[in-house]
PDB file of C-alpha atoms in Angstrom:
ATOM      1  CA  GLU A 633     190.612 254.574  21.561  1.00 50.00           C
ATOM      2  CA  THR A 634     191.839 253.056  24.776  1.00 70.00           C
ATOM      3  CA  GLY A 635     194.974 250.850  23.744  1.00 93.00           C
ATOM      4  CA  VAL A 636     197.003 253.526  25.923  1.00 96.00           C
ATOM      5  CA  THR A 637     195.514 255.312  28.780  1.00 96.00           C
ATOM      6  CA  GLN A 638     196.797 258.159  30.941  1.00 97.00           C
ATOM      7  CA  THR A 639     196.574 260.141  34.115  1.00 97.00           C
ATOM      8  CA  PRO A 640     195.587 262.568  35.409  1.00 97.00           C
ATOM      9  CA  ARG A 641     194.957 263.973  31.246  1.00 95.00           C
ATOM     10  CA  HIS A 642     195.495 267.781  33.610  1.00 96.00           C
ATOM     11  CA  LEU A 643     197.886 268.582  36.392  1.00 96.00           C
ATOM     12  CA  VAL A 644     199.154 271.858  38.007  1.00 95.00           C
ATOM     13  CA  MET A 645     201.679 271.671  40.423  1.00 93.00           C
ATOM     14  CA  GLY A 646     204.057 273.693  42.760  1.00 90.00           C
ATOM     15  CA  MET A 647     208.538 273.726  42.370  1.00 89.00           C
ATOM     16  CA  THR A 648     208.006 271.909  45.634  1.00 88.00           C
ATOM     17  CA  ASN A 649     205.218 269.707  45.249  1.00 89.00           C
ATOM     18  CA  LYS A 650     206.458 265.700  44.177  1.00 94.00           C
ATOM     19  CA  LYS A 651     203.981 263.819  41.510  1.00 95.00           C
ATOM     20  CA  SER A 652     203.504 260.972  39.299  1.00 97.00           C
ATOM     21  CA  LEU A 653     202.130 260.624  35.364  1.00 98.00           C
ATOM     22  CA  LYS A 654     200.613 257.140  35.353  1.00 98.00           C
ATOM     23  CA  CYS A 655     200.288 254.942  31.632  1.00 98.00           C
ATOM     24  CA  GLU A 656     198.709 252.142  31.393  1.00 97.00           C
ATOM     25  CA  GLN A 657     198.537 250.374  27.945  1.00 96.00           C
ATOM     26  CA  HIS A 658     196.249 247.124  26.537  1.00 95.00           C
ATOM     27  CA  LEU A 659     197.982 246.413  24.273  1.00 94.00           C
ATOM     28  CA  GLY A 660     200.088 243.574  25.013  1.00 93.00           C
ATOM     29  CA  HIS A 661     202.915 244.988  23.729  1.00 92.00           C
ATOM     30  CA  ASN A 662     206.646 244.728  25.395  1.00 90.00           C
ATOM     31  CA  ALA A 663     207.979 248.817  25.191  1.00 91.00           C
ATOM     32  CA  MET A 664     207.357 252.262  26.125  1.00 94.00           C
ATOM     33  CA  TYR A 665     207.494 255.549  26.637  1.00 94.00           C
ATOM     34  CA  TRP A 666     207.707 258.571  27.488  1.00 96.00           C
ATOM     35  CA  TYR A 667     208.124 262.186  25.187  1.00 96.00           C
ATOM     36  CA  LYS A 668     207.797 265.556  26.437  1.00 96.00           C
ATOM     37  CA  GLN A 669     205.889 267.497  23.809  1.00 94.00           C
ATOM     38  CA  SER A 670     206.294 271.297  23.986  1.00 93.00           C
ATOM     39  CA  ALA A 671     204.614 274.317  22.145  1.00 87.00           C
ATOM     40  CA  LYS A 672     206.468 274.465  18.712  1.00 82.00           C
ATOM     41  CA  LYS A 673     209.026 271.984  19.180  1.00 89.00           C
ATOM     42  CA  PRO A 674     209.472 268.661  18.398  1.00 91.00           C
ATOM     43  CA  LEU A 675     208.118 265.663  20.397  1.00 92.00           C
ATOM     44  CA  GLU A 676     211.177 264.629  22.698  1.00 93.00           C
ATOM     45  CA  LEU A 677     212.002 261.304  23.888  1.00 92.00           C
ATOM     46  CA  MET A 678     212.930 260.795  27.191  1.00 94.00           C
ATOM     47  CA  PHE A 679     213.297 257.331  28.562  1.00 93.00           C
ATOM     48  CA  VAL A 680     211.971 253.924  26.897  1.00 91.00           C
ATOM     49  CA  TYR A 681     211.540 250.849  28.360  1.00 90.00           C
ATOM     50  CA  ASN A 682     211.660 247.138  26.447  1.00 84.00           C
ATOM     51  CA  PHE A 683     210.949 244.468  28.649  1.00 77.00           C
ATOM     52  CA  LYS A 684     210.682 246.336  31.810  1.00 72.00           C
ATOM     53  CA  GLU A 685     214.751 246.830  31.147  1.00 77.00           C
ATOM     54  CA  GLN A 686     215.517 251.270  30.712  1.00 77.00           C
ATOM     55  CA  THR A 687     217.131 251.282  27.594  1.00 76.00           C
ATOM     56  CA  GLU A 688     217.186 255.209  26.909  1.00 77.00           C
ATOM     57  CA  ASN A 689     217.482 258.080  29.529  1.00 77.00           C
ATOM     58  CA  ASN A 690     218.116 260.838  26.431  1.00 77.00           C
ATOM     59  CA  SER A 691     219.996 263.232  28.900  1.00 84.00           C
ATOM     60  CA  VAL A 692     216.882 263.971  31.171  1.00 91.00           C
ATOM     61  CA  PRO A 693     217.406 265.962  34.547  1.00 92.00           C
ATOM     62  CA  SER A 694     217.025 263.643  37.166  1.00 92.00           C
ATOM     63  CA  ARG A 695     213.835 266.045  38.818  1.00 94.00           C
ATOM     64  CA  PHE A 696     212.256 263.576  36.334  1.00 95.00           C
ATOM     65  CA  SER A 697     212.160 259.500  37.276  1.00 94.00           C
ATOM     66  CA  PRO A 698     210.792 256.819  35.544  1.00 94.00           C
ATOM     67  CA  GLU A 699     209.744 253.340  37.135  1.00 94.00           C
ATOM     68  CA  CYS A 700     208.420 250.756  34.960  1.00 94.00           C
ATOM     69  CA  PRO A 701     207.296 248.138  37.600  1.00 93.00           C
ATOM     70  CA  ASN A 702     205.824 245.182  34.569  1.00 92.00           C
ATOM     71  CA  SER A 703     205.225 245.571  30.950  1.00 89.00           C
ATOM     72  CA  SER A 704     201.982 247.482  31.155  1.00 94.00           C
ATOM     73  CA  HIS A 705     202.695 249.958  33.269  1.00 96.00           C
ATOM     74  CA  LEU A 706     205.201 253.000  33.115  1.00 96.00           C
ATOM     75  CA  PHE A 707     205.197 255.933  35.881  1.00 97.00           C
ATOM     76  CA  LEU A 708     206.617 259.489  35.411  1.00 97.00           C
ATOM     77  CA  HIS A 709     207.587 260.990  39.075  1.00 97.00           C
ATOM     78  CA  LEU A 710     207.858 263.799  39.444  1.00 96.00           C
ATOM     79  CA  HIS A 711     209.780 266.365  41.941  1.00 93.00           C
ATOM     80  CA  THR A 712     211.142 270.165  42.773  1.00 93.00           C
ATOM     81  CA  LEU A 713     210.014 270.855  38.726  1.00 94.00           C
ATOM     82  CA  GLN A 714     210.357 274.387  36.780  1.00 94.00           C
ATOM     83  CA  PRO A 715     207.860 276.289  35.151  1.00 94.00           C
ATOM     84  CA  GLU A 716     209.862 275.660  31.804  1.00 94.00           C
ATOM     85  CA  ASP A 717     209.075 271.691  32.660  1.00 96.00           C
ATOM     86  CA  SER A 718     205.248 272.340  31.417  1.00 96.00           C
ATOM     87  CA  ALA A 719     204.470 270.719  28.635  1.00 96.00           C
ATOM     88  CA  LEU A 720     201.956 267.765  27.424  1.00 96.00           C
ATOM     89  CA  TYR A 721     203.697 264.177  28.433  1.00 97.00           C
ATOM     90  CA  LEU A 722     203.277 261.717  26.086  1.00 97.00           C
ATOM     91  CA  CYS A 723     203.262 257.947  26.758  1.00 97.00           C
ATOM     92  CA  ALA A 724     203.629 255.459  23.966  1.00 96.00           C
ATOM     93  CA  SER A 725     203.831 251.691  23.138  1.00 95.00           C
ATOM     94  CA  SER A 726     204.683 249.081  20.754  1.00 92.00           C
ATOM     95  CA  GLN A 727     206.203 246.065  20.327  1.00 88.00           C
ATOM     96  CA  GLU A 728     209.355 245.367  19.575  1.00 80.00           C
ATOM     97  CA  GLY A 729     210.390 242.312  17.979  1.00 71.00           C
ATOM     98  CA  GLY A 730     213.755 242.708  17.676  1.00 61.00           C
ATOM     99  CA  GLY A 731     213.631 242.248  13.638  1.00 60.00           C
ATOM    100  CA  GLY A 732     215.433 245.189  12.867  1.00 60.00           C
ATOM    101  CA  TYR A 733     212.658 247.026  11.427  1.00 67.00           C
ATOM    102  CA  GLN A 734     210.560 249.749  14.212  1.00 71.00           C
ATOM    103  CA  GLU A 735     207.374 248.925  14.749  1.00 82.00           C
ATOM    104  CA  THR A 736     204.465 251.233  15.170  1.00 90.00           C
ATOM    105  CA  GLN A 737     204.108 253.621  18.338  1.00 93.00           C
ATOM    106  CA  TYR A 738     200.659 253.721  19.719  1.00 94.00           C
ATOM    107  CA  PHE A 739     200.671 257.402  21.967  1.00 96.00           C
ATOM    108  CA  GLY A 740     197.986 257.639  25.084  1.00 95.00           C
ATOM    109  CA  PRO A 741     196.123 260.842  25.071  1.00 93.00           C
ATOM    110  CA  GLY A 742     198.823 262.379  27.292  1.00 95.00           C
ATOM    111  CA  THR A 743     199.184 264.788  30.580  1.00 97.00           C
ATOM    112  CA  ARG A 744     198.655 268.512  30.058  1.00 96.00           C
ATOM    113  CA  LEU A 745     201.529 269.762  32.905  1.00 96.00           C
ATOM    114  CA  LEU A 746     201.718 273.478  34.481  1.00 96.00           C
ATOM    115  CA  VAL A 747     204.516 274.018  36.666  1.00 95.00           C
ATOM    116  CA  LEU A 748     203.749 277.207  38.545  1.00 93.00           C
TER     117      LEU A 748
ATOM    118  CA  GLY B1457     223.113 263.821  13.904  1.00 58.00           C
ATOM    119  CA  GLN B1458     218.996 264.096  13.047  1.00 69.00           C
ATOM    120  CA  ASN B1459     217.617 266.621  11.333  1.00 87.00           C
ATOM    121  CA  ILE B1460     213.882 267.329  10.298  1.00 94.00           C
ATOM    122  CA  ASP B1461     212.172 269.329   8.285  1.00 95.00           C
ATOM    123  CA  GLN B1462     208.600 270.281   7.470  1.00 97.00           C
ATOM    124  CA  PRO B1463     207.216 272.795   6.850  1.00 96.00           C
ATOM    125  CA  THR B1464     205.351 274.724  10.536  1.00 95.00           C
ATOM    126  CA  GLU B1465     201.797 275.581   8.703  1.00 96.00           C
ATOM    127  CA  MET B1466     199.339 274.955   5.446  1.00 97.00           C
ATOM    128  CA  THR B1467     196.155 276.070   4.693  1.00 97.00           C
ATOM    129  CA  ALA B1468     193.755 274.399   2.149  1.00 97.00           C
ATOM    130  CA  THR B1469     190.811 273.862   0.975  1.00 97.00           C
ATOM    131  CA  GLU B1470     187.879 271.358   1.553  1.00 97.00           C
ATOM    132  CA  GLY B1471     187.816 268.536  -1.675  1.00 97.00           C
ATOM    133  CA  ALA B1472     191.195 269.907  -2.778  1.00 97.00           C
ATOM    134  CA  ILE B1473     194.336 267.474  -2.320  1.00 97.00           C
ATOM    135  CA  VAL B1474     197.390 269.267  -0.173  1.00 98.00           C
ATOM    136  CA  GLN B1475     200.876 267.715   0.071  1.00 98.00           C
ATOM    137  CA  ILE B1476     203.523 268.024   3.161  1.00 98.00           C
ATOM    138  CA  ASN B1477     206.712 266.990   2.811  1.00 98.00           C
ATOM    139  CA  CYS B1478     209.230 266.031   4.923  1.00 98.00           C
ATOM    140  CA  THR B1479     212.689 266.387   4.345  1.00 97.00           C
ATOM    141  CA  TYR B1480     215.303 264.463   7.405  1.00 96.00           C
ATOM    142  CA  GLN B1481     219.252 263.768   7.631  1.00 93.00           C
ATOM    143  CA  THR B1482     219.981 261.196   9.642  1.00 86.00           C
ATOM    144  CA  SER B1483     222.001 257.909  10.708  1.00 83.00           C
ATOM    145  CA  GLY B1484     220.620 254.831  11.392  1.00 84.00           C
ATOM    146  CA  PHE B1485     217.595 255.453   8.912  1.00 88.00           C
ATOM    147  CA  ASN B1486     215.488 252.676   9.551  1.00 86.00           C
ATOM    148  CA  GLY B1487     211.261 254.060   8.382  1.00 92.00           C
ATOM    149  CA  LEU B1488     209.616 256.814   8.432  1.00 95.00           C
ATOM    150  CA  PHE B1489     206.156 257.514  10.020  1.00 96.00           C
ATOM    151  CA  TRP B1490     203.243 260.000   9.618  1.00 97.00           C
ATOM    152  CA  TYR B1491     201.177 260.451  12.162  1.00 97.00           C
ATOM    153  CA  GLN B1492     198.434 262.982  12.916  1.00 97.00           C
ATOM    154  CA  GLN B1493     197.452 265.030  16.030  1.00 95.00           C
ATOM    155  CA  HIS B1494     194.397 267.255  16.530  1.00 94.00           C
ATOM    156  CA  ALA B1495     194.461 269.668  18.888  1.00 89.00           C
ATOM    157  CA  GLY B1496     194.778 268.421  23.108  1.00 84.00           C
ATOM    158  CA  GLU B1497     194.592 264.685  21.815  1.00 88.00           C
ATOM    159  CA  ALA B1498     197.422 262.234  20.755  1.00 90.00           C
ATOM    160  CA  PRO B1499     199.120 261.672  17.996  1.00 94.00           C
ATOM    161  CA  THR B1500     197.778 258.827  15.742  1.00 95.00           C
ATOM    162  CA  PHE B1501     199.382 256.643  13.433  1.00 95.00           C
ATOM    163  CA  LEU B1502     198.640 257.560   9.484  1.00 96.00           C
ATOM    164  CA  SER B1503     201.684 255.824   7.990  1.00 95.00           C
ATOM    165  CA  TYR B1504     204.649 253.518   7.934  1.00 94.00           C
ATOM    166  CA  ASN B1505     207.601 253.756   4.390  1.00 95.00           C
ATOM    167  CA  VAL B1506     210.833 252.043   4.967  1.00 92.00           C
ATOM    168  CA  LEU B1507     211.228 251.422   0.962  1.00 94.00           C
ATOM    169  CA  ASP B1508     211.332 253.738  -1.625  1.00 96.00           C
ATOM    170  CA  GLY B1509     207.920 254.536  -2.863  1.00 96.00           C
ATOM    171  CA  LEU B1510     204.127 255.262  -2.542  1.00 96.00           C
ATOM    172  CA  GLU B1511     202.055 253.875  -0.035  1.00 94.00           C
ATOM    173  CA  GLU B1512     198.247 254.684  -0.546  1.00 94.00           C
ATOM    174  CA  LYS B1513     195.339 254.073   2.077  1.00 91.00           C
ATOM    175  CA  GLY B1514     192.541 255.398   1.675  1.00 94.00           C
ATOM    176  CA  ARG B1515     192.570 259.355   1.005  1.00 96.00           C
ATOM    177  CA  PHE B1516     196.138 259.387   1.811  1.00 96.00           C
ATOM    178  CA  SER B1517     199.188 258.072   0.327  1.00 97.00           C
ATOM    179  CA  SER B1518     202.826 258.378   2.025  1.00 98.00           C
ATOM    180  CA  PHE B1519     205.521 258.593  -0.652  1.00 98.00           C
ATOM    181  CA  LEU B1520     209.427 257.758   0.114  1.00 97.00           C
ATOM    182  CA  SER B1521     213.125 258.337  -1.609  1.00 97.00           C
ATOM    183  CA  ARG B1522     216.043 256.986   1.140  1.00 95.00           C
ATOM    184  CA  SER B1523     218.405 258.904  -1.237  1.00 94.00           C
ATOM    185  CA  LYS B1524     216.993 262.428  -1.887  1.00 95.00           C
ATOM    186  CA  GLY B1525     215.570 262.036   2.256  1.00 96.00           C
ATOM    187  CA  TYR B1526     212.883 263.172   1.210  1.00 96.00           C
ATOM    188  CA  SER B1527     209.240 262.209   2.296  1.00 98.00           C
ATOM    189  CA  TYR B1528     205.395 263.430   1.664  1.00 98.00           C
ATOM    190  CA  LEU B1529     202.098 263.129   2.884  1.00 98.00           C
ATOM    191  CA  LEU B1530     199.287 263.040   0.029  1.00 98.00           C
ATOM    192  CA  LEU B1531     196.178 264.047   1.621  1.00 97.00           C
ATOM    193  CA  LYS B1532     193.080 264.176  -1.151  1.00 97.00           C
ATOM    194  CA  GLU B1533     189.394 264.847  -1.026  1.00 97.00           C
ATOM    195  CA  LEU B1534     190.764 266.876   2.046  1.00 97.00           C
ATOM    196  CA  GLN B1535     187.597 267.642   4.787  1.00 97.00           C
ATOM    197  CA  MET B1536     186.887 269.733   7.657  1.00 97.00           C
ATOM    198  CA  LYS B1537     188.167 267.142   9.945  1.00 96.00           C
ATOM    199  CA  ASP B1538     191.505 266.658   8.307  1.00 98.00           C
ATOM    200  CA  SER B1539     192.567 270.267  10.560  1.00 98.00           C
ATOM    201  CA  ALA B1540     195.078 268.970  12.790  1.00 97.00           C
ATOM    202  CA  SER B1541     198.853 268.778  13.191  1.00 97.00           C
ATOM    203  CA  TYR B1542     201.168 266.157  11.021  1.00 98.00           C
ATOM    204  CA  LEU B1543     204.271 264.774  12.569  1.00 97.00           C
ATOM    205  CA  CYS B1544     207.064 263.574  10.106  1.00 97.00           C
ATOM    206  CA  ALA B1545     209.215 260.751  12.499  1.00 96.00           C
ATOM    207  CA  VAL B1546     211.820 259.142  11.095  1.00 94.00           C
ATOM    208  CA  SER B1547     213.528 255.677  12.872  1.00 90.00           C
ATOM    209  CA  GLN B1548     217.016 255.606  13.897  1.00 85.00           C
ATOM    210  CA  ASP B1549     218.450 252.214  14.720  1.00 77.00           C
ATOM    211  CA  GLY B1550     219.161 252.132  18.127  1.00 67.00           C
ATOM    212  CA  GLY B1551     220.792 249.339  18.744  1.00 65.00           C
ATOM    213  CA  ALA B1552     218.395 247.472  21.758  1.00 62.00           C
ATOM    214  CA  THR B1553     215.666 249.866  20.639  1.00 67.00           C
ATOM    215  CA  ASN B1554     214.894 252.057  17.740  1.00 71.00           C
ATOM    216  CA  LYS B1555     214.142 255.599  18.100  1.00 83.00           C
ATOM    217  CA  LEU B1556     211.957 258.275  16.524  1.00 89.00           C
ATOM    218  CA  ILE B1557     213.357 261.652  16.030  1.00 91.00           C
ATOM    219  CA  PHE B1558     210.077 263.949  15.211  1.00 94.00           C
ATOM    220  CA  GLY B1559     210.209 267.155  13.358  1.00 94.00           C
ATOM    221  CA  THR B1560     208.129 269.751  14.649  1.00 93.00           C
ATOM    222  CA  GLY B1561     204.824 269.160  12.512  1.00 95.00           C
ATOM    223  CA  THR B1562     203.184 271.134  10.180  1.00 97.00           C
ATOM    224  CA  LEU B1563     199.984 272.325  11.329  1.00 97.00           C
ATOM    225  CA  LEU B1564     197.027 272.199   8.351  1.00 98.00           C
ATOM    226  CA  ALA B1565     194.337 274.342   8.410  1.00 97.00           C
ATOM    227  CA  VAL B1566     191.229 272.618   5.783  1.00 97.00           C
ATOM    228  CA  GLN B1567     188.940 275.785   5.072  1.00 96.00           C
ATOM    229  CA  PRO B1568     185.275 275.365   3.736  1.00 94.00           C
TER     230      PRO B1568
END
């Protein structure tokens, strides 16, 4: 499945580093999402972009900074992270038609992040 | 608030049938999804229910009762490759964009 791609797949960084996660969707969708998946915890929604505009920031710390330059690309810029930020970061996309019903979200393979 | 409950782990035998339950409490309900996630891989879409009743798709079926806040995923003729985590997710009307609220997932182990 290559509909939603994410790079890098694995990342190890120190607490003073700055890094970026990249997501690209090839499905022609208009909405993109960042999720955090920690062990034994539910997938947590972080950010939502709809037509490149951020429509949801789920009380995410400012050390996570999203960027959506166009409908196909989504970035998550990371700086001064903490060890508890170690998790799988998943990107997803969907085609939101505004008709009320939830459209299916398609996920990328994720970036496994380890903060030392 | 929102609350989604599903069993943490289940074990079943190859060729058998297994039912994974999910109960939820949420406002602005806009449908319920089931996703399958193999270890180290992306969650993949299995089913979506927005009306009460049973949706059948091959070996997998999903049921919804909105009045009871209850859904289940039924897997028939289990295969070893069905060993995965099964995520229940409720869509909540979020105004500009609907939001998915996920349960912790049920880790299914299929044994020979």
